[in-house]
mmCIF file of C-alpha atoms in Angstrom:
data_model
loop_
_atom_site.group_PDB
_atom_site.id
_atom_site.type_symbol
_atom_site.label_atom_id
_atom_site.label_comp_id
_atom_site.label_asym_id
_atom_site.label_seq_id
_atom_site.Cartn_x
_atom_site.Cartn_y
_atom_site.Cartn_z
ATOM 1 C CA MET Q 252 3.010 74.949 179.907
ATOM 2 C CA SER Q 253 -0.487 73.750 180.800
ATOM 3 C CA PRO Q 254 -1.040 70.222 182.165
ATOM 4 C CA LEU Q 255 -3.317 69.479 179.184
ATOM 5 C CA HIS Q 256 -0.550 70.418 176.785
ATOM 6 C CA SER Q 257 1.870 68.247 178.762
ATOM 7 C CA TYR Q 258 -0.471 65.256 178.550
ATOM 8 C CA SER Q 259 -0.779 65.723 174.796
ATOM 9 C CA MET Q 260 2.969 65.876 174.291
ATOM 10 C CA PHE Q 261 3.576 62.818 176.463
ATOM 11 C CA PHE Q 262 1.017 60.750 174.594
ATOM 12 C CA SER Q 263 2.442 61.850 171.232
ATOM 13 C CA ILE Q 264 5.933 60.815 172.316
ATOM 14 C CA LEU Q 265 4.538 57.544 173.648
ATOM 15 C CA ILE Q 266 2.937 56.653 170.324
ATOM 16 C CA ILE Q 267 6.102 57.480 168.372
ATOM 17 C CA ILE Q 268 8.271 55.376 170.697
ATOM 18 C CA LEU Q 269 5.931 52.395 170.533
ATOM 19 C CA LEU Q 270 5.653 52.516 166.755
ATOM 20 C CA GLN Q 271 9.400 52.670 166.317
ATOM 21 C CA SER Q 272 10.468 50.118 168.902
ATOM 22 C CA SER Q 273 7.767 47.454 168.629
ATOM 23 C CA PRO Q 274 8.300 44.384 166.454
ATOM 24 C CA THR Q 275 6.465 44.573 163.118
ATOM 25 C CA SER Q 276 3.863 42.143 161.877
ATOM 26 C CA SER Q 277 4.234 39.980 158.809
ATOM 27 C CA GLN Q 278 2.466 40.820 155.576
ATOM 28 C CA SER Q 279 2.868 37.368 154.040
ATOM 29 C CA HIS Q 280 -0.618 36.377 155.188
ATOM 30 C CA LEU Q 281 -2.018 39.480 153.496
ATOM 31 C CA CYS Q 282 -0.881 38.364 150.025
ATOM 32 C CA ARG Q 283 -3.843 36.649 148.409
ATOM 33 C CA SER Q 284 -2.857 33.676 146.245
ATOM 34 C CA SER Q 285 -5.893 33.629 143.960
ATOM 35 C CA CYS Q 286 -8.734 35.689 142.561
ATOM 36 C CA GLY Q 287 -11.689 33.544 141.616
ATOM 37 C CA ASN Q 288 -10.203 30.449 139.984
ATOM 38 C CA ILE Q 289 -7.069 32.238 138.736
ATOM 39 C CA PRO Q 290 -3.869 31.619 140.757
ATOM 40 C CA ILE Q 291 -1.942 34.756 141.660
ATOM 41 C CA ASN Q 292 1.771 33.981 141.855
ATOM 42 C CA TYR Q 293 4.987 35.992 141.583
ATOM 43 C CA PRO Q 294 5.577 38.350 139.805
ATOM 44 C CA PHE Q 295 1.918 39.360 140.133
ATOM 45 C CA ALA Q 296 -0.049 40.399 143.181
ATOM 46 C CA ILE Q 297 -3.384 41.946 144.032
ATOM 47 C CA ASP Q 298 -2.233 43.332 147.396
ATOM 48 C CA ASP Q 299 0.231 46.195 147.676
ATOM 49 C CA GLY Q 300 3.722 45.185 148.806
ATOM 50 C CA CYS Q 301 3.371 41.665 147.373
ATOM 51 C CA GLY Q 302 4.891 40.337 144.145
ATOM 52 C CA SER Q 303 7.156 42.452 141.958
ATOM 53 C CA PRO Q 304 6.995 46.263 141.903
ATOM 54 C CA TYR Q 305 7.036 45.933 138.097
ATOM 55 C CA TYR Q 306 3.329 45.085 138.229
ATOM 56 C CA ARG Q 307 2.234 47.175 141.177
ATOM 57 C CA HIS Q 308 -1.435 48.226 140.944
ATOM 58 C CA MET Q 309 -1.786 46.536 137.529
ATOM 59 C CA LEU Q 310 -4.162 43.764 138.634
ATOM 60 C CA ILE Q 311 -7.430 44.391 140.452
ATOM 61 C CA CYS Q 312 -9.485 41.742 142.248
ATOM 62 C CA SER Q 313 -13.086 42.772 142.944
ATOM 63 C CA ASP Q 314 -16.593 41.368 143.453
ATOM 64 C CA ASN Q 315 -15.736 39.508 146.650
ATOM 65 C CA ASN Q 316 -12.437 38.189 145.342
ATOM 66 C CA THR Q 317 -14.007 36.648 142.208
ATOM 67 C CA LYS Q 318 -13.283 39.097 139.359
ATOM 68 C CA LEU Q 319 -9.726 39.737 138.160
ATOM 69 C CA GLN Q 320 -9.038 42.732 135.907
ATOM 70 C CA LEU Q 321 -6.014 44.245 134.179
ATOM 71 C CA ARG Q 322 -5.680 48.023 134.393
ATOM 72 C CA THR Q 323 -4.456 49.745 131.201
ATOM 73 C CA PRO Q 324 -4.602 53.312 129.818
ATOM 74 C CA SER Q 325 -7.707 52.371 127.805
ATOM 75 C CA GLY Q 326 -9.619 50.873 130.743
ATOM 76 C CA LYS Q 327 -10.012 47.786 132.908
ATOM 77 C CA TYR Q 328 -10.293 44.394 131.214
ATOM 78 C CA PRO Q 329 -11.353 40.995 132.593
ATOM 79 C CA VAL Q 330 -8.479 38.505 132.850
ATOM 80 C CA LYS Q 331 -9.443 35.050 131.564
ATOM 81 C CA SER Q 332 -6.225 33.271 132.536
ATOM 82 C CA ILE Q 333 -2.575 33.735 133.505
ATOM 83 C CA SER Q 334 0.219 31.460 132.306
ATOM 84 C CA TYR Q 335 3.443 31.358 134.323
ATOM 85 C CA SER Q 336 5.266 28.734 132.220
ATOM 86 C CA ASP Q 337 4.670 30.682 128.985
ATOM 87 C CA PRO Q 338 4.485 34.194 130.454
ATOM 88 C CA HIS Q 339 1.281 35.812 129.244
ATOM 89 C CA LEU Q 340 -2.195 36.900 130.260
ATOM 90 C CA LEU Q 341 -5.301 36.264 128.208
ATOM 91 C CA ILE Q 342 -7.819 39.039 128.574
ATOM 92 C CA SER Q 343 -11.197 39.794 127.039
ATOM 93 C CA ASP Q 344 -12.450 43.132 125.791
ATOM 94 C CA PRO Q 345 -16.213 43.578 126.331
ATOM 95 C CA PHE Q 346 -16.240 46.283 123.651
ATOM 96 C CA MET Q 347 -14.977 43.990 120.902
ATOM 97 C CA TRP Q 348 -17.238 42.177 118.468
ATOM 98 C CA ASN Q 349 -18.344 38.659 119.432
ATOM 99 C CA CYS Q 350 -20.453 35.939 117.857
ATOM 100 C CA GLN Q 351 -23.602 37.049 119.680
ATOM 101 C CA ASP Q 352 -23.416 40.458 117.965
ATOM 102 C CA GLN Q 353 -23.652 38.899 114.492
ATOM 103 C CA ASP Q 354 -24.061 41.848 112.093
ATOM 104 C CA SER Q 355 -25.118 44.320 114.811
ATOM 105 C CA PHE Q 356 -22.049 46.405 115.517
ATOM 106 C CA ARG Q 357 -21.779 48.154 118.878
ATOM 107 C CA PRO Q 358 -19.627 51.225 119.619
ATOM 108 C CA THR Q 359 -16.107 50.127 120.467
ATOM 109 C CA ARG Q 360 -12.810 51.534 121.672
ATOM 110 C CA SER Q 361 -9.222 50.598 120.952
ATOM 111 C CA PHE Q 362 -7.281 48.465 123.388
ATOM 112 C CA SER Q 363 -3.891 49.802 124.448
ATOM 113 C CA ILE Q 364 -0.987 48.945 126.751
ATOM 114 C CA ASP Q 365 1.313 51.491 128.336
ATOM 115 C CA SER Q 366 4.649 51.076 126.555
ATOM 116 C CA SER Q 367 6.531 52.054 129.724
ATOM 117 C CA THR Q 368 5.310 48.939 131.559
ATOM 118 C CA HIS Q 369 6.650 45.401 131.307
ATOM 119 C CA PHE Q 370 3.604 44.299 129.297
ATOM 120 C CA THR Q 371 3.481 43.936 125.505
ATOM 121 C CA VAL Q 372 0.650 43.007 123.164
ATOM 122 C CA SER Q 373 1.586 39.615 121.727
ATOM 123 C CA LEU Q 374 2.347 39.087 118.058
ATOM 124 C CA GLN Q 375 0.222 35.941 118.299
ATOM 125 C CA ASN Q 376 -2.931 38.058 118.152
ATOM 126 C CA ASP Q 377 -4.861 38.476 114.908
ATOM 127 C CA TYR Q 378 -7.145 41.476 114.551
ATOM 128 C CA LEU Q 379 -10.240 41.309 112.379
ATOM 129 C CA PHE Q 380 -11.900 44.513 111.166
ATOM 130 C CA PHE Q 381 -15.432 44.689 109.838
ATOM 131 C CA ASN Q 382 -17.079 46.976 107.269
ATOM 132 C CA CYS Q 383 -14.091 49.201 106.662
ATOM 133 C CA ASP Q 384 -14.365 52.195 104.333
ATOM 134 C CA PRO Q 385 -12.652 51.083 101.094
ATOM 135 C CA GLU Q 386 -11.874 54.709 100.286
ATOM 136 C CA LYS Q 387 -9.668 55.033 103.360
ATOM 137 C CA VAL Q 388 -8.544 51.455 104.112
ATOM 138 C CA ILE Q 389 -6.762 49.179 101.648
ATOM 139 C CA VAL Q 390 -8.918 46.051 101.783
ATOM 140 C CA GLU Q 391 -7.352 43.521 99.425
ATOM 141 C CA PRO Q 392 -6.454 39.815 99.322
ATOM 142 C CA LYS Q 393 -2.961 40.050 100.726
ATOM 143 C CA PRO Q 394 -0.969 37.471 98.738
ATOM 144 C CA LEU Q 395 -2.019 38.899 95.378
ATOM 145 C CA PHE Q 396 -1.883 42.498 96.493
ATOM 146 C CA CYS Q 397 1.582 42.098 98.021
ATOM 147 C CA ASP Q 398 2.919 40.565 94.839
ATOM 148 C CA ARG Q 399 1.659 43.544 92.844
ATOM 149 C CA PHE Q 400 2.442 46.284 95.382
ATOM 150 C CA PRO Q 401 5.152 45.067 97.765
ATOM 151 C CA ASP Q 402 5.770 48.565 99.110
ATOM 152 C CA ARG Q 403 2.138 48.820 100.283
ATOM 153 C CA CYS Q 404 1.793 45.277 101.583
ATOM 154 C CA ASP Q 405 2.198 46.111 105.277
ATOM 155 C CA SER Q 406 -0.501 48.776 105.167
ATOM 156 C CA SER Q 407 -3.170 46.567 103.596
ATOM 157 C CA CYS Q 408 -5.957 44.739 105.408
ATOM 158 C CA ASP Q 409 -6.143 41.140 104.189
ATOM 159 C CA SER Q 410 -9.607 40.272 102.888
ATOM 160 C CA SER Q 411 -8.561 36.687 102.195
ATOM 161 C CA SER Q 412 -7.778 35.953 105.839
ATOM 162 C CA TYR Q 413 -8.482 32.413 107.012
ATOM 163 C CA LEU Q 414 -10.158 33.749 110.140
ATOM 164 C CA CYS Q 415 -12.556 35.938 108.146
ATOM 165 C CA ARG Q 416 -13.751 32.797 106.367
ATOM 166 C CA HIS Q 417 -13.712 30.669 109.531
ATOM 167 C CA LEU Q 418 -14.757 32.823 112.459
ATOM 168 C CA PRO Q 419 -14.054 30.882 115.680
ATOM 169 C CA GLY Q 420 -17.238 29.417 117.079
ATOM 170 C CA CYS Q 421 -19.567 31.088 114.580
ATOM 171 C CA GLY Q 422 -18.421 30.687 111.003
ATOM 172 C CA THR Q 423 -21.733 31.902 109.580
ATOM 173 C CA ALA Q 424 -22.448 34.718 112.038
ATOM 174 C CA LEU Q 425 -21.774 37.442 109.461
ATOM 175 C CA GLY Q 426 -23.956 37.909 106.438
ATOM 176 C CA SER Q 427 -22.783 38.494 102.892
ATOM 177 C CA LYS Q 428 -23.180 42.261 103.278
ATOM 178 C CA VAL Q 429 -20.479 42.426 105.961
ATOM 179 C CA SER Q 430 -16.857 42.749 104.871
ATOM 180 C CA CYS Q 431 -13.996 41.388 106.944
ATOM 181 C CA CYS Q 432 -10.232 41.784 106.767
ATOM 182 C CA SER Q 433 -7.241 40.979 108.946
ATOM 183 C CA TYR Q 434 -4.640 43.552 109.957
ATOM 184 C CA TYR Q 435 -2.059 43.746 112.736
ATOM 185 C CA PRO Q 436 -1.637 47.336 113.981
ATOM 186 C CA LYS Q 437 1.989 48.100 114.787
ATOM 187 C CA ALA Q 438 1.050 50.835 117.238
ATOM 188 C CA THR Q 439 -1.908 52.029 119.279
ATOM 189 C CA GLN Q 440 -2.317 55.013 116.973
ATOM 190 C CA SER Q 441 -2.712 52.806 113.889
ATOM 191 C CA LEU Q 442 -5.391 50.799 115.710
ATOM 192 C CA ARG Q 443 -7.288 54.006 116.489
ATOM 193 C CA LEU Q 444 -7.069 55.083 112.855
ATOM 194 C CA MET Q 445 -8.429 51.733 111.693
ATOM 195 C CA LEU Q 446 -11.384 52.015 114.054
ATOM 196 C CA GLN Q 447 -12.146 55.488 112.739
ATOM 197 C CA ASN Q 448 -12.700 53.935 109.337
ATOM 198 C CA CYS Q 449 -14.148 50.527 110.291
ATOM 199 C CA ALA Q 450 -17.402 49.620 112.038
ATOM 200 C CA THR Q 451 -15.795 47.449 114.729
ATOM 201 C CA TYR Q 452 -13.088 44.869 115.345
ATOM 202 C CA THR Q 453 -12.189 41.783 117.349
ATOM 203 C CA SER Q 454 -9.041 39.982 118.423
ATOM 204 C CA VAL Q 455 -8.263 36.298 118.048
ATOM 205 C CA TYR Q 456 -5.451 34.602 119.935
ATOM 206 C CA TRP Q 457 -3.935 31.336 118.735
ATOM 207 C CA ARG Q 458 -3.910 28.974 121.704
ATOM 208 C CA SER Q 459 -2.053 25.660 121.905
ATOM 209 C CA ASN Q 460 -4.362 22.708 122.577
ATOM 210 C CA GLY Q 461 -1.504 20.534 123.833
ATOM 211 C CA ALA Q 462 -1.619 18.057 120.951
ATOM 212 C CA GLY Q 463 2.087 18.545 120.279
ATOM 213 C CA ASN Q 464 1.798 18.651 116.499
ATOM 214 C CA GLY Q 465 3.710 21.862 115.933
ATOM 215 C CA PRO Q 466 1.680 24.536 114.128
ATOM 216 C CA TYR Q 467 -1.294 22.158 113.851
ATOM 217 C CA ASP Q 468 -1.979 22.202 117.595
ATOM 218 C CA GLN Q 469 -2.981 25.879 117.470
ATOM 219 C CA VAL Q 470 -6.660 26.722 117.799
ATOM 220 C CA PRO Q 471 -8.168 30.217 117.483
ATOM 221 C CA GLU Q 472 -9.842 31.736 120.516
ATOM 222 C CA TYR Q 473 -11.326 35.167 121.089
ATOM 223 C CA GLY Q 474 -9.261 37.336 123.393
ATOM 224 C CA ILE Q 475 -6.093 39.399 123.587
ATOM 225 C CA ARG Q 476 -2.826 37.798 124.566
ATOM 226 C CA VAL Q 477 -0.625 40.145 126.603
ATOM 227 C CA ASP Q 478 2.948 39.010 127.187
ATOM 228 C CA TYR Q 479 4.894 40.021 130.285
ATOM 229 C CA GLU Q 480 8.464 39.962 131.533
ATOM 230 C CA PHE Q 481 9.255 37.540 134.337
ATOM 231 C CA PRO Q 482 11.814 39.219 136.637
ATOM 232 C CA VAL Q 483 13.841 36.377 138.158
ATOM 233 C CA THR Q 484 16.108 37.345 141.045
ATOM 234 C CA MET Q 485 18.260 35.186 143.305
ATOM 235 C CA LYS Q 486 16.774 36.938 146.337
ATOM 236 C CA CYS Q 487 13.258 35.903 145.358
ATOM 237 C CA LEU Q 488 14.307 32.321 144.610
ATOM 238 C CA LEU Q 489 15.966 32.019 148.026
ATOM 239 C CA CYS Q 490 12.941 33.596 149.711
ATOM 240 C CA GLN Q 491 10.524 31.120 148.110
ATOM 241 C CA GLU Q 492 12.662 28.022 148.746
ATOM 242 C CA THR Q 493 10.927 25.739 151.240
ATOM 243 C CA THR Q 494 14.124 24.757 153.055
ATOM 244 C CA LYS Q 495 14.843 28.425 153.687
ATOM 245 C CA GLY Q 496 11.442 29.201 155.128
ATOM 246 C CA GLY Q 497 9.121 29.348 152.124
ATOM 247 C CA GLY Q 498 8.512 33.094 152.198
ATOM 248 C CA VAL Q 499 6.558 35.287 149.803
ATOM 249 C CA CYS Q 500 8.404 37.699 147.518
ATOM 250 C CA GLY Q 501 7.407 41.298 148.014
ATOM 251 C CA PHE Q 502 8.756 44.810 148.305
ATOM 252 C CA ASP Q 503 8.810 47.883 150.499
ATOM 253 C CA THR Q 504 6.004 50.124 149.258
ATOM 254 C CA ARG Q 505 8.022 53.272 150.007
ATOM 255 C CA THR Q 506 11.373 52.352 148.460
ATOM 256 C CA GLN Q 507 10.259 49.404 146.250
ATOM 257 C CA GLU Q 508 13.289 47.476 147.536
ATOM 258 C CA PHE Q 509 12.968 43.687 147.760
ATOM 259 C CA LEU Q 510 11.512 42.112 150.901
ATOM 260 C CA CYS Q 511 10.867 38.485 151.788
ATOM 261 C CA LEU Q 512 7.526 38.295 153.578
ATOM 262 C CA CYS Q 513 7.653 35.695 156.356
ATOM 263 C CA LYS Q 514 5.334 34.585 159.142
ATOM 264 C CA GLN Q 515 7.562 36.105 161.814
ATOM 265 C CA GLY Q 516 8.088 39.373 159.930
ATOM 266 C CA ASN Q 517 9.447 40.824 156.717
ATOM 267 C CA VAL Q 518 13.163 40.490 155.972
ATOM 268 C CA THR Q 519 15.577 41.478 153.246
ATOM 269 C CA THR Q 520 17.037 37.983 152.746
ATOM 270 C CA TYR Q 521 15.057 34.804 153.506
ATOM 271 C CA CYS Q 522 12.949 33.610 156.407
ATOM 272 C CA LYS Q 523 15.439 31.159 157.975
ATOM 273 C CA ASP Q 524 18.513 33.316 157.511
ATOM 274 C CA PRO Q 525 20.695 32.516 160.595
ATOM 275 C CA ASN Q 526 22.077 36.065 160.589
ATOM 276 C CA LEU Q 527 18.653 37.446 161.467
ATOM 277 C CA VAL Q 528 19.170 36.579 165.150
ATOM 278 C CA LYS Q 529 21.711 39.402 165.278
ATOM 279 C CA HIS Q 530 19.061 41.968 164.418
ATOM 280 C CA LYS Q 531 16.661 43.241 167.023
ATOM 281 C CA ARG Q 532 14.142 44.474 164.528
ATOM 282 C CA ILE Q 533 12.831 43.013 161.288
ATOM 283 C CA GLY Q 534 12.121 45.366 158.390
ATOM 284 C CA ALA Q 535 8.485 45.945 157.484
ATOM 285 C CA VAL Q 536 6.587 46.583 154.310
ATOM 286 C CA ALA Q 537 5.626 50.231 154.400
ATOM 287 C CA GLY Q 538 1.980 50.596 155.272
ATOM 288 C CA THR Q 539 1.894 47.330 157.202
ATOM 289 C CA VAL Q 540 0.064 47.611 160.507
ATOM 290 C CA THR Q 541 2.594 47.648 163.352
ATOM 291 C CA ALA Q 542 2.119 45.067 166.049
ATOM 292 C CA VAL Q 543 1.757 47.074 169.267
ATOM 293 C CA SER Q 544 0.748 45.469 172.520
ATOM 294 C CA ALA Q 545 -2.438 47.177 173.624
ATOM 295 C CA ALA Q 546 -1.917 46.089 177.228
ATOM 296 C CA GLY Q 547 1.629 47.469 177.220
ATOM 297 C CA ALA Q 548 0.507 50.775 175.723
ATOM 298 C CA ILE Q 549 -2.224 51.164 178.324
ATOM 299 C CA GLY Q 550 0.231 50.322 181.112
ATOM 300 C CA VAL Q 551 2.811 52.865 179.976
ATOM 301 C CA ALA Q 552 0.121 55.489 179.421
ATOM 302 C CA GLY Q 553 -1.191 54.854 182.938
ATOM 303 C CA GLY Q 554 2.268 55.329 184.394
ATOM 304 C CA ILE Q 555 2.762 58.634 182.577
ATOM 305 C CA PHE Q 556 -0.672 59.812 183.665
ATOM 306 C CA TRP Q 557 0.157 58.981 187.310
ATOM 307 C CA TYR Q 558 3.462 60.827 187.014
ATOM 308 C CA LEU Q 559 1.819 63.944 185.596
ATOM 309 C CA ARG Q 560 -0.804 63.937 188.351
ATOM 310 C CA ARG Q 561 1.987 63.752 190.946
ATOM 311 C CA VAL Q 562 3.991 66.565 189.351
ATOM 312 C CA ARG Q 563 0.905 68.730 189.103
ATOM 313 C CA ALA Q 564 0.013 68.133 192.773
ATOM 314 C CA LYS Q 565 3.479 69.167 193.983
ATOM 315 C CA ALA Q 566 3.908 72.129 191.678
ATOM 316 C CA PRO Q 567 3.733 75.488 193.447
ATOM 317 C CA VAL Q 568 0.883 77.801 192.553
ATOM 318 C CA THR Q 569 2.338 80.683 190.568
ATOM 319 C CA CYS Q 570 -0.835 82.193 189.081
ATOM 320 C CA GLY Q 571 0.157 81.174 185.605
ATOM 321 C CA VAL Q 572 3.751 82.318 185.856
ATOM 322 C CA GLN Q 573 6.206 79.602 184.804
ATOM 323 C CA SER Q 574 9.615 79.447 186.408
ATOM 324 C CA ASN Q 575 12.506 77.004 186.474
ATOM 325 C CA GLU Q 576 11.056 75.452 189.641
ATOM 326 C CA ASN Q 577 7.643 74.532 188.237
ATOM 327 C CA ARG Q 578 8.613 73.907 184.621
ATOM 328 C CA ILE Q 579 7.649 70.420 183.412
ATOM 329 C CA PHE Q 580 10.056 70.529 180.443
#
């Protein structure tokens, strides 16, 4: 075996040993807690290995940590707010109609959520469709139409909708030549079919203004409310508890198993767990940079290099023939 090959093998072994035996660094400081003015708390995260694996890669923070977006099968959508007490996101769709468009309708696309995720489109959304083809869409005042044709009630688009007569923020934006009706699609496919036969659409979410007057404290606001599941686990609660170290809930990016991200490293319980002193090594989030002492690595490498030089100097010259006496390995 050539000395060059020996050096290469020694350095490869050195790197493997150092990576496996060195203590790992914490990823808790890598978990950003906000994007723009929107707080990012569990179960969400914008950095891999943080938050719940349920929502891995679902939120994107761009433009120098100022723009938060939700990734869905139909595209990326700006997030206007996140509520943790009433679990939902409020997003905006740039392709939907808005007051500034008035009666100029732009090309649009249907919003959709992957049904396999832990997100659902809220029932608190109202969808308004404009200039629908009456030959293909049932546009009728719903109370009267439903009384006459109860079996077709669910498939009709309500032309007597309150929101059509009181568009939020711009009640007079649409002229008399523009028709409007309200319909809640029960599936993404039905929304696509509606858009094939209507000029455009918009979504209105009923937001509570905090007045506390029951249904009368609801005000309409443009946007799409997306509800989400809040996965509560005892491990995460213990990890976050201040008296137990105040860690950050995360997960191993390879196995997606729970990890508590602490300042001194990443553990499977909580930061101040007294049993951790029995372990020599703390588990790491996969992909986390390993903390390796550069000075130590250089020192060990220097020692190996010195050893190889010594072996090479003492090795008998055999004109390329390797024997048991001059074999390095």
